[in-house]
Amino acid sequence: MCTGLIGLLTNLANVASDMAGKAVKSVAKAVGEYQYPWREKLAKYKDELSKGVWGYWELGAWKPLSISARRRARLRKEVLLAGADWEFDPERKEMRTKRKGHKVDRLAAEKRERTAELMEAMPQMLADYRKRRWERKMKAEDDEKHCRSSSNSTLFMVLNWMFAFV
């Protein structure tokens, strides 16, 4: 009789463990299949979400959204995980184009780069300068010669005219 009772208890324990395992599996399945009801929430808060991310001005007063940021984030996450579009995010701003740091540091670096470039071109610049200076000197000498010769001839003409009457 003892063995019968032990067998019965063993069978009951096996049945109980099977039922418990099935219960755990059904709960896990239910939890896995459960999704945040984002369609209903989205329909409910659609007007509110379209007013902005943080809130909105109404009649000169700031009104926060009726849905909290945490709930909004959860709703957004579920919508995106489901593969639907989330059109309530604000447009992204352009990236910052203004450089960071002190302007004087940047200008000093740019000046050093420019100086290095100019120093590479310096021999050619000096040659061009010497050539221009030489050409200017030659032109000045030619003008001086021409001026002397023309002034000398004019002087001789005046002197000849004056001595013609003497």
Tab-separated table of N, CA and C in Angstrom:
chain	number	residue	atom	x	y	z
A	1	MET	N	0.817	-1.186	0.000
A	1	MET	CA	0.000	0.000	0.000
A	1	MET	C	0.856	1.242	0.000
A	2	CYS	N	1.964	1.142	0.624
A	2	CYS	CA	2.893	2.277	0.682
A	2	CYS	C	3.383	2.591	-0.704
A	3	THR	N	3.709	1.572	-1.456
A	3	THR	CA	4.217	1.822	-2.795
A	3	THR	C	3.134	2.433	-3.665
A	4	GLY	N	1.921	2.098	-3.457
A	4	GLY	CA	0.821	2.673	-4.219
A	4	GLY	C	0.646	4.144	-3.922
A	5	LEU	N	0.779	4.472	-2.649
A	5	LEU	CA	0.639	5.874	-2.251
A	5	LEU	C	1.794	6.701	-2.798
A	6	ILE	N	2.987	6.136	-2.749
A	6	ILE	CA	4.165	6.854	-3.258
A	6	ILE	C	4.036	7.016	-4.769
A	7	GLY	N	3.569	6.008	-5.450
A	7	GLY	CA	3.372	6.094	-6.898
A	7	GLY	C	2.339	7.149	-7.243
A	8	LEU	N	1.271	7.184	-6.447
A	8	LEU	CA	0.221	8.172	-6.675
A	8	LEU	C	0.757	9.585	-6.475
A	9	LEU	N	1.501	9.753	-5.396
A	9	LEU	CA	2.086	11.077	-5.128
A	9	LEU	C	3.077	11.472	-6.230
A	10	THR	N	3.816	10.524	-6.709
A	10	THR	CA	4.775	10.800	-7.778
A	10	THR	C	4.038	11.217	-9.038
A	11	ASN	N	2.953	10.506	-9.343
A	11	ASN	CA	2.153	10.866	-10.519
A	11	ASN	C	1.560	12.266	-10.368
A	12	LEU	N	1.053	12.563	-9.180
A	12	LEU	CA	0.486	13.900	-8.928
A	12	LEU	C	1.559	14.982	-9.082
A	13	ALA	N	2.750	14.690	-8.610
A	13	ALA	CA	3.845	15.662	-8.712
A	13	ALA	C	4.217	15.886	-10.180
A	14	ASN	N	4.233	14.807	-10.936
A	14	ASN	CA	4.551	14.941	-12.369
A	14	ASN	C	3.488	15.758	-13.092
A	15	VAL	N	2.236	15.480	-12.792
A	15	VAL	CA	1.130	16.222	-13.408
A	15	VAL	C	1.215	17.693	-13.008
A	16	ALA	N	1.486	17.928	-11.735
A	16	ALA	CA	1.583	19.308	-11.254
A	16	ALA	C	2.740	20.034	-11.937
A	17	SER	N	3.871	19.360	-12.085
A	17	SER	CA	5.023	20.015	-12.719
A	17	SER	C	4.737	20.269	-14.199
A	18	ASP	N	4.025	19.320	-14.841
A	18	ASP	CA	3.645	19.533	-16.237
A	18	ASP	C	2.710	20.728	-16.359
A	19	MET	N	1.762	20.816	-15.458
A	19	MET	CA	0.811	21.936	-15.483
A	19	MET	C	1.532	23.252	-15.184
A	20	ALA	N	2.465	23.203	-14.235
A	20	ALA	CA	3.213	24.414	-13.897
A	20	ALA	C	4.070	24.837	-15.086
A	21	GLY	N	4.676	23.862	-15.741
A	21	GLY	CA	5.494	24.178	-16.920
A	21	GLY	C	4.652	24.777	-18.021
A	22	LYS	N	3.440	24.205	-18.213
A	22	LYS	CA	2.540	24.737	-19.233
A	22	LYS	C	2.084	26.141	-18.864
A	23	ALA	N	1.840	26.343	-17.579
A	23	ALA	CA	1.412	27.668	-17.125
A	23	ALA	C	2.520	28.696	-17.372
A	24	VAL	N	3.733	28.304	-17.035
A	24	VAL	CA	4.869	29.221	-17.256
A	24	VAL	C	5.028	29.500	-18.740
A	25	LYS	N	4.902	28.473	-19.562
A	25	LYS	CA	5.029	28.657	-21.005
A	25	LYS	C	3.926	29.551	-21.551
A	26	SER	N	2.703	29.352	-21.055
A	26	SER	CA	1.599	30.180	-21.551
A	26	SER	C	1.777	31.639	-21.124
A	27	VAL	N	2.271	31.830	-19.900
A	27	VAL	CA	2.525	33.205	-19.440
A	27	VAL	C	3.630	33.835	-20.278
A	28	ALA	N	4.690	33.079	-20.543
A	28	ALA	CA	5.794	33.598	-21.350
A	28	ALA	C	5.321	33.915	-22.763
A	29	LYS	N	4.447	33.036	-23.280
A	29	LYS	CA	3.924	33.260	-24.618
A	29	LYS	C	3.059	34.512	-24.646
A	30	ALA	N	2.238	34.677	-23.630
A	30	ALA	CA	1.368	35.854	-23.559
A	30	ALA	C	2.197	37.133	-23.445
A	31	VAL	N	3.236	37.063	-22.620
A	31	VAL	CA	4.103	38.243	-22.460
A	31	VAL	C	4.832	38.522	-23.769
A	32	GLY	N	5.288	37.489	-24.444
A	32	GLY	CA	5.996	37.668	-25.706
A	32	GLY	C	5.099	38.218	-26.790
A	33	GLU	N	3.854	37.761	-26.799
A	33	GLU	CA	2.928	38.228	-27.822
A	33	GLU	C	2.370	39.606	-27.506
A	34	TYR	N	2.408	39.968	-26.229
A	34	TYR	CA	1.868	41.267	-25.846
A	34	TYR	C	2.745	42.369	-26.422
A	35	GLN	N	2.120	43.314	-27.042
A	35	GLN	CA	2.827	44.494	-27.519
A	35	GLN	C	2.161	45.712	-26.926
A	36	TYR	N	2.962	46.723	-26.768
A	36	TYR	CA	2.420	47.997	-26.313
A	36	TYR	C	1.381	48.431	-27.342
A	37	PRO	N	0.179	48.729	-26.917
A	37	PRO	CA	-0.884	49.053	-27.888
A	37	PRO	C	-0.639	50.421	-28.537
A	38	TRP	N	0.348	50.478	-29.411
A	38	TRP	CA	0.776	51.770	-29.941
A	38	TRP	C	-0.220	52.378	-30.908
A	39	ARG	N	-0.976	51.550	-31.601
A	39	ARG	CA	-1.944	52.121	-32.554
A	39	ARG	C	-3.018	52.928	-31.833
A	40	GLU	N	-3.531	52.364	-30.735
A	40	GLU	CA	-4.558	53.088	-29.964
A	40	GLU	C	-3.966	54.343	-29.323
A	41	LYS	N	-2.760	54.193	-28.759
A	41	LYS	CA	-2.114	55.341	-28.114
A	41	LYS	C	-1.802	56.427	-29.142
A	42	LEU	N	-1.345	56.006	-30.313
A	42	LEU	CA	-1.016	56.974	-31.353
A	42	LEU	C	-2.268	57.707	-31.814
A	43	ALA	N	-3.364	56.965	-31.962
A	43	ALA	CA	-4.618	57.612	-32.353
A	43	ALA	C	-5.089	58.575	-31.266
A	44	LYS	N	-4.889	58.180	-30.008
A	44	LYS	CA	-5.348	59.009	-28.890
A	44	LYS	C	-4.548	60.307	-28.790
A	45	TYR	N	-3.227	60.229	-28.970
A	45	TYR	CA	-2.357	61.390	-28.744
A	45	TYR	C	-1.874	62.056	-30.030
A	46	LYS	N	-2.454	61.698	-31.173
A	46	LYS	CA	-1.988	62.228	-32.454
A	46	LYS	C	-2.042	63.750	-32.495
A	47	ASP	N	-3.157	64.323	-32.067
A	47	ASP	CA	-3.279	65.790	-32.067
A	47	ASP	C	-2.259	66.418	-31.131
A	48	GLU	N	-2.081	65.810	-29.981
A	48	GLU	CA	-1.164	66.364	-28.982
A	48	GLU	C	0.288	66.265	-29.465
A	49	LEU	N	0.641	65.155	-30.099
A	49	LEU	CA	2.010	64.974	-30.579
A	49	LEU	C	2.334	65.914	-31.734
A	50	SER	N	1.338	66.278	-32.520
A	50	SER	CA	1.587	67.166	-33.654
A	50	SER	C	1.833	68.604	-33.218
A	51	LYS	N	1.584	68.913	-31.947
A	51	LYS	CA	1.784	70.283	-31.457
A	51	LYS	C	3.233	70.576	-31.131
A	52	GLY	N	4.068	69.577	-31.062
A	52	GLY	CA	5.485	69.793	-30.779
A	52	GLY	C	6.024	68.700	-29.888
A	53	VAL	N	7.312	68.783	-29.619
A	53	VAL	CA	7.960	67.754	-28.808
A	53	VAL	C	7.827	68.070	-27.329
A	54	TRP	N	8.024	69.340	-26.978
A	54	TRP	CA	8.068	69.707	-25.564
A	54	TRP	C	6.791	70.387	-25.095
A	55	GLY	N	6.130	71.061	-25.987
A	55	GLY	CA	4.926	71.786	-25.630
A	55	GLY	C	4.624	72.810	-26.706
A	56	TYR	N	3.768	73.775	-26.368
A	56	TYR	CA	3.377	74.759	-27.373
A	56	TYR	C	2.849	76.010	-26.679
A	57	TRP	N	2.841	77.094	-27.413
A	57	TRP	CA	2.292	78.357	-26.907
A	57	TRP	C	0.820	78.425	-27.282
A	58	GLU	N	0.003	78.747	-26.311
A	58	GLU	CA	-1.420	78.934	-26.579
A	58	GLU	C	-1.895	80.172	-25.838
A	59	LEU	N	-2.341	81.158	-26.593
A	59	LEU	CA	-2.830	82.424	-26.037
A	59	LEU	C	-1.791	83.070	-25.115
A	60	GLY	N	-0.544	83.053	-25.545
A	60	GLY	CA	0.520	83.702	-24.792
A	60	GLY	C	1.018	82.926	-23.598
A	61	ALA	N	0.570	81.706	-23.419
A	61	ALA	CA	1.024	80.903	-22.279
A	61	ALA	C	1.594	79.582	-22.797
A	62	TRP	N	2.643	79.117	-22.159
A	62	TRP	CA	3.271	77.855	-22.541
A	62	TRP	C	2.506	76.697	-21.938
A	63	LYS	N	2.134	75.741	-22.788
A	63	LYS	CA	1.415	74.559	-22.309
A	63	LYS	C	2.253	73.327	-22.618
A	64	PRO	N	2.577	72.549	-21.602
A	64	PRO	CA	3.299	71.303	-21.871
A	64	PRO	C	2.353	70.276	-22.484
A	65	LEU	N	2.924	69.261	-23.107
A	65	LEU	CA	2.095	68.213	-23.703
A	65	LEU	C	1.393	67.418	-22.609
A	66	SER	N	0.256	66.848	-22.967
A	66	SER	CA	-0.474	66.048	-21.981
A	66	SER	C	0.134	64.649	-21.838
A	67	ILE	N	1.057	64.294	-22.727
A	67	ILE	CA	1.747	63.005	-22.628
A	67	ILE	C	3.177	63.288	-22.164
A	68	SER	N	3.646	62.493	-21.219
A	68	SER	CA	4.982	62.735	-20.668
A	68	SER	C	6.052	62.337	-21.681
A	69	ALA	N	7.250	62.836	-21.474
A	69	ALA	CA	8.360	62.540	-22.382
A	69	ALA	C	8.685	61.049	-22.365
A	70	ARG	N	8.561	60.424	-21.215
A	70	ARG	CA	8.841	58.989	-21.112
A	70	ARG	C	7.829	58.194	-21.929
A	71	ARG	N	6.559	58.526	-21.779
A	71	ARG	CA	5.520	57.809	-22.542
A	71	ARG	C	5.631	58.109	-24.036
A	72	ARG	N	5.970	59.353	-24.360
A	72	ARG	CA	6.164	59.726	-25.765
A	72	ARG	C	7.313	58.913	-26.363
A	73	ALA	N	8.403	58.774	-25.607
A	73	ALA	CA	9.559	58.016	-26.087
A	73	ALA	C	9.202	56.544	-26.267
A	74	ARG	N	8.421	55.998	-25.339
A	74	ARG	CA	8.028	54.587	-25.450
A	74	ARG	C	7.128	54.380	-26.665
A	75	LEU	N	6.194	55.290	-26.872
A	75	LEU	CA	5.299	55.207	-28.026
A	75	LEU	C	6.109	55.304	-29.323
A	76	ARG	N	7.053	56.229	-29.366
A	76	ARG	CA	7.906	56.406	-30.547
A	76	ARG	C	8.699	55.129	-30.827
A	77	LYS	N	9.246	54.545	-29.767
A	77	LYS	CA	10.041	53.328	-29.906
A	77	LYS	C	9.193	52.190	-30.464
A	78	GLU	N	7.991	52.018	-29.939
A	78	GLU	CA	7.123	50.929	-30.408
A	78	GLU	C	6.708	51.141	-31.859
A	79	VAL	N	6.411	52.387	-32.215
A	79	VAL	CA	6.016	52.672	-33.602
A	79	VAL	C	7.173	52.347	-34.541
A	80	LEU	N	8.371	52.767	-34.177
A	80	LEU	CA	9.528	52.511	-35.037
A	80	LEU	C	9.875	51.024	-35.091
A	81	LEU	N	9.733	50.302	-33.962
A	81	LEU	CA	9.992	48.861	-33.967
A	81	LEU	C	8.985	48.116	-34.831
A	82	ALA	N	7.760	48.622	-34.891
A	82	ALA	CA	6.735	47.989	-35.714
A	82	ALA	C	6.950	48.288	-37.198
A	83	GLY	N	7.876	49.204	-37.507
A	83	GLY	CA	8.171	49.513	-38.905
A	83	GLY	C	7.352	50.651	-39.466
A	84	ALA	N	6.584	51.319	-38.639
A	84	ALA	CA	5.784	52.446	-39.111
A	84	ALA	C	6.625	53.726	-39.057
A	85	ASP	N	6.129	54.767	-39.704
A	85	ASP	CA	6.835	56.054	-39.714
A	85	ASP	C	6.421	56.887	-38.518
A	86	TRP	N	7.392	57.611	-37.984
A	86	TRP	CA	7.141	58.530	-36.867
A	86	TRP	C	7.391	59.934	-37.399
A	87	GLU	N	6.326	60.671	-37.642
A	87	GLU	CA	6.462	61.989	-38.268
A	87	GLU	C	6.438	63.139	-37.271
A	88	PHE	N	6.508	62.836	-35.993
A	88	PHE	CA	6.351	63.890	-34.986
A	88	PHE	C	7.669	64.461	-34.473
A	89	ASP	N	8.802	63.957	-34.959
A	89	ASP	CA	10.085	64.525	-34.544
A	89	ASP	C	10.298	65.858	-35.251
A	90	PRO	N	10.908	66.829	-34.577
A	90	PRO	CA	11.197	68.109	-35.236
A	90	PRO	C	12.307	67.923	-36.263
A	91	GLU	N	12.382	68.855	-37.227
A	91	GLU	CA	13.436	68.772	-38.232
A	91	GLU	C	14.782	68.991	-37.564
A	92	ARG	N	15.760	68.280	-38.064
A	92	ARG	CA	17.104	68.429	-37.494
A	92	ARG	C	17.735	69.713	-38.003
A	93	LYS	N	18.475	70.366	-37.121
A	93	LYS	CA	19.146	71.609	-37.496
A	93	LYS	C	20.386	71.295	-38.320
A	94	GLU	N	20.867	72.337	-39.015
A	94	GLU	CA	22.106	72.172	-39.754
A	94	GLU	C	23.254	71.997	-38.778
A	95	MET	N	24.279	71.347	-39.255
A	95	MET	CA	25.439	71.181	-38.395
A	95	MET	C	26.120	72.522	-38.181
A	96	ARG	N	26.768	72.654	-37.064
A	96	ARG	CA	27.444	73.900	-36.704
A	96	ARG	C	28.620	74.131	-37.652
A	97	THR	N	28.630	75.299	-38.303
A	97	THR	CA	29.721	75.623	-39.213
A	97	THR	C	30.728	76.555	-38.562
A	98	LYS	N	30.328	77.202	-37.484
A	98	LYS	CA	31.234	78.122	-36.817
A	98	LYS	C	32.301	77.310	-36.085
A	99	ARG	N	33.540	77.716	-36.277
A	99	ARG	CA	34.634	76.975	-35.657
A	99	ARG	C	34.719	77.303	-34.183
A	100	LYS	N	35.174	76.337	-33.442
A	100	LYS	CA	35.398	76.563	-32.020
A	100	LYS	C	36.816	77.068	-31.814
A	101	GLY	N	37.038	77.663	-30.668
A	101	GLY	CA	38.369	78.145	-30.336
A	101	GLY	C	38.472	79.649	-30.514
A	102	HIS	N	39.639	80.171	-30.159
A	102	HIS	CA	39.868	81.604	-30.260
A	102	HIS	C	40.241	81.965	-31.692
A	103	LYS	N	39.679	83.064	-32.160
A	103	LYS	CA	39.925	83.508	-33.518
A	103	LYS	C	41.406	83.834	-33.728
A	104	VAL	N	42.027	84.425	-32.724
A	104	VAL	CA	43.423	84.840	-32.856
A	104	VAL	C	44.334	83.631	-33.081
A	105	ASP	N	44.027	82.501	-32.475
A	105	ASP	CA	44.827	81.295	-32.678
A	105	ASP	C	44.697	80.797	-34.111
A	106	ARG	N	43.477	80.813	-34.617
A	106	ARG	CA	43.236	80.353	-35.980
A	106	ARG	C	43.921	81.284	-36.984
A	107	LEU	N	43.809	82.608	-36.756
A	107	LEU	CA	44.427	83.560	-37.669
A	107	LEU	C	45.946	83.417	-37.664
A	108	ALA	N	46.525	83.190	-36.490
A	108	ALA	CA	47.978	83.024	-36.414
A	108	ALA	C	48.414	81.814	-37.230
A	109	ALA	N	47.684	80.732	-37.132
A	109	ALA	CA	48.028	79.526	-37.894
A	109	ALA	C	47.894	79.786	-39.400
A	110	GLU	N	46.826	80.489	-39.793
A	110	GLU	CA	46.632	80.801	-41.210
A	110	GLU	C	47.744	81.710	-41.720
A	111	LYS	N	48.157	82.676	-40.900
A	111	LYS	CA	49.245	83.575	-41.303
A	111	LYS	C	50.553	82.804	-41.469
A	112	ARG	N	50.811	81.872	-40.569
A	112	ARG	CA	52.033	81.069	-40.689
A	112	ARG	C	52.019	80.243	-41.981
A	113	GLU	N	50.877	79.669	-42.326
A	113	GLU	CA	50.765	78.901	-43.567
A	113	GLU	C	51.001	79.796	-44.775
A	114	ARG	N	50.377	80.963	-44.762
A	114	ARG	CA	50.521	81.917	-45.874
A	114	ARG	C	51.978	82.370	-46.000
A	115	THR	N	52.633	82.626	-44.882
A	115	THR	CA	54.039	83.042	-44.902
A	115	THR	C	54.913	81.939	-45.491
A	116	ALA	N	54.643	80.701	-45.127
A	116	ALA	CA	55.419	79.578	-45.668
A	116	ALA	C	55.243	79.492	-47.188
A	117	GLU	N	54.017	79.680	-47.678
A	117	GLU	CA	53.767	79.651	-49.124
A	117	GLU	C	54.510	80.788	-49.819
A	118	LEU	N	54.463	81.983	-49.230
A	118	LEU	CA	55.131	83.129	-49.837
A	118	LEU	C	56.649	82.963	-49.837
A	119	MET	N	57.190	82.359	-48.785
A	119	MET	CA	58.637	82.157	-48.727
A	119	MET	C	59.101	81.183	-49.811
A	120	GLU	N	58.264	80.230	-50.179
A	120	GLU	CA	58.612	79.320	-51.269
A	120	GLU	C	58.676	80.071	-52.596
A	121	ALA	N	57.794	81.060	-52.772
A	121	ALA	CA	57.752	81.828	-54.017
A	121	ALA	C	58.680	83.041	-53.985
A	122	MET	N	59.409	83.246	-52.901
A	122	MET	CA	60.217	84.452	-52.731
A	122	MET	C	61.310	84.622	-53.792
A	123	PRO	N	62.087	83.611	-54.187
A	123	PRO	CA	63.131	83.835	-55.205
A	123	PRO	C	62.567	84.393	-56.514
A	124	GLN	N	61.442	83.857	-56.957
A	124	GLN	CA	60.832	84.348	-58.194
A	124	GLN	C	60.328	85.775	-58.016
A	125	MET	N	59.760	86.070	-56.857
A	125	MET	CA	59.273	87.423	-56.597
A	125	MET	C	60.428	88.421	-56.599
A	126	LEU	N	61.568	88.058	-56.008
A	126	LEU	CA	62.732	88.948	-55.993
A	126	LEU	C	63.271	89.171	-57.403
A	127	ALA	N	63.319	88.113	-58.200
A	127	ALA	CA	63.795	88.257	-59.579
A	127	ALA	C	62.876	89.194	-60.361
A	128	ASP	N	61.566	89.037	-60.203
A	128	ASP	CA	60.615	89.924	-60.878
A	128	ASP	C	60.795	91.364	-60.428
A	129	TYR	N	61.014	91.559	-59.136
A	129	TYR	CA	61.191	92.910	-58.597
A	129	TYR	C	62.452	93.556	-59.167
A	130	ARG	N	63.560	92.805	-59.200
A	130	ARG	CA	64.804	93.353	-59.741
A	130	ARG	C	64.656	93.708	-61.218
A	131	LYS	N	63.928	92.864	-61.947
A	131	LYS	CA	63.715	93.135	-63.370
A	131	LYS	C	62.890	94.403	-63.558
A	132	ARG	N	61.825	94.570	-62.776
A	132	ARG	CA	60.999	95.783	-62.876
A	132	ARG	C	61.810	97.023	-62.525
A	133	ARG	N	62.622	96.912	-61.465
A	133	ARG	CA	63.431	98.050	-61.033
A	133	ARG	C	64.451	98.423	-62.120
A	134	TRP	N	65.074	97.423	-62.728
A	134	TRP	CA	66.041	97.669	-63.797
A	134	TRP	C	65.363	98.328	-64.996
A	135	GLU	N	64.156	97.819	-65.381
A	135	GLU	CA	63.421	98.408	-66.505
A	135	GLU	C	63.042	99.854	-66.210
A	136	ARG	N	62.629	100.132	-64.986
A	136	ARG	CA	62.268	101.493	-64.605
A	136	ARG	C	63.496	102.417	-64.676
A	137	LYS	N	64.634	101.900	-64.243
A	137	LYS	CA	65.872	102.681	-64.275
A	137	LYS	C	66.272	102.981	-65.723
A	138	MET	N	66.171	101.987	-66.594
A	138	MET	CA	66.517	102.183	-68.003
A	138	MET	C	65.587	103.194	-68.658
A	139	LYS	N	64.306	103.116	-68.320
A	139	LYS	CA	63.341	104.060	-68.888
A	139	LYS	C	63.644	105.475	-68.405
A	140	ALA	N	63.990	105.610	-67.135
A	140	ALA	CA	64.319	106.933	-66.597
A	140	ALA	C	65.561	107.498	-67.285
A	141	GLU	N	66.572	106.657	-67.534
A	141	GLU	CA	67.774	107.127	-68.227
A	141	GLU	C	67.453	107.545	-69.649
A	142	ASP	N	66.614	106.766	-70.336
A	142	ASP	CA	66.224	107.126	-71.702
A	142	ASP	C	65.477	108.452	-71.716
A	143	ASP	N	64.556	108.611	-70.764
A	143	ASP	CA	63.804	109.867	-70.694
A	143	ASP	C	64.738	111.038	-70.416
A	144	GLU	N	65.716	110.822	-69.556
A	144	GLU	CA	66.655	111.892	-69.211
A	144	GLU	C	67.508	112.260	-70.422
A	145	LYS	N	67.964	111.259	-71.158
A	145	LYS	CA	68.757	111.521	-72.360
A	145	LYS	C	67.923	112.282	-73.378
A	146	HIS	N	66.713	111.820	-73.570
A	146	HIS	CA	65.829	112.452	-74.543
A	146	HIS	C	65.532	113.888	-74.124
A	147	CYS	N	65.297	114.058	-72.848
A	147	CYS	CA	64.988	115.380	-72.318
A	147	CYS	C	66.209	116.293	-72.493
A	148	ARG	N	67.411	115.812	-72.235
A	148	ARG	CA	68.626	116.615	-72.377
A	148	ARG	C	68.850	116.990	-73.828
A	149	SER	N	68.679	115.999	-74.661
A	149	SER	CA	68.936	116.289	-76.072
A	149	SER	C	67.915	117.275	-76.616
A	150	SER	N	66.667	117.097	-76.243
A	150	SER	CA	65.646	118.020	-76.732
A	150	SER	C	65.812	119.394	-76.098
A	151	SER	N	66.175	119.444	-74.827
A	151	SER	CA	66.368	120.744	-74.185
A	151	SER	C	67.616	121.428	-74.732
A	152	ASN	N	68.663	120.654	-75.052
A	152	ASN	CA	69.868	121.231	-75.642
A	152	ASN	C	69.568	121.811	-77.013
A	153	SER	N	68.819	121.068	-77.790
A	153	SER	CA	68.492	121.577	-79.125
A	153	SER	C	67.622	122.819	-79.022
A	154	THR	N	66.723	122.842	-78.088
A	154	THR	CA	65.881	124.014	-77.892
A	154	THR	C	66.734	125.200	-77.439
A	155	LEU	N	67.648	124.946	-76.546
A	155	LEU	CA	68.539	125.996	-76.054
A	155	LEU	C	69.380	126.568	-77.198
A	156	PHE	N	69.908	125.665	-78.039
A	156	PHE	CA	70.694	126.145	-79.177
A	156	PHE	C	69.841	126.950	-80.140
A	157	MET	N	68.609	126.563	-80.322
A	157	MET	CA	67.720	127.310	-81.218
A	157	MET	C	67.468	128.708	-80.680
A	158	VAL	N	67.251	128.815	-79.391
A	158	VAL	CA	66.994	130.119	-78.774
A	158	VAL	C	68.253	130.997	-78.869
A	159	LEU	N	69.395	130.402	-78.584
A	159	LEU	CA	70.642	131.161	-78.655
A	159	LEU	C	70.922	131.620	-80.093
A	160	ASN	N	70.695	130.753	-81.045
A	160	ASN	CA	70.892	131.127	-82.445
A	160	ASN	C	69.958	132.259	-82.835
A	161	TRP	N	68.767	132.204	-82.401
A	161	TRP	CA	67.790	133.259	-82.726
A	161	TRP	C	68.230	134.577	-82.114
A	162	MET	N	68.686	134.530	-80.822
A	162	MET	CA	69.113	135.745	-80.138
A	162	MET	C	70.353	136.346	-80.836
A	163	PHE	N	71.307	135.509	-81.238
A	163	PHE	CA	72.521	136.030	-81.858
A	163	PHE	C	72.284	136.452	-83.308
A	164	ALA	N	71.189	136.020	-83.855
A	164	ALA	CA	70.886	136.424	-85.215
A	164	ALA	C	70.595	137.918	-85.267
A	165	PHE	N	70.048	138.470	-84.222
A	165	PHE	CA	69.726	139.887	-84.185
A	165	PHE	C	70.908	140.725	-83.726
A	166	VAL	N	71.906	140.182	-83.271
A	166	VAL	CA	73.040	140.961	-82.741
A	166	VAL	C	73.981	141.374	-83.828
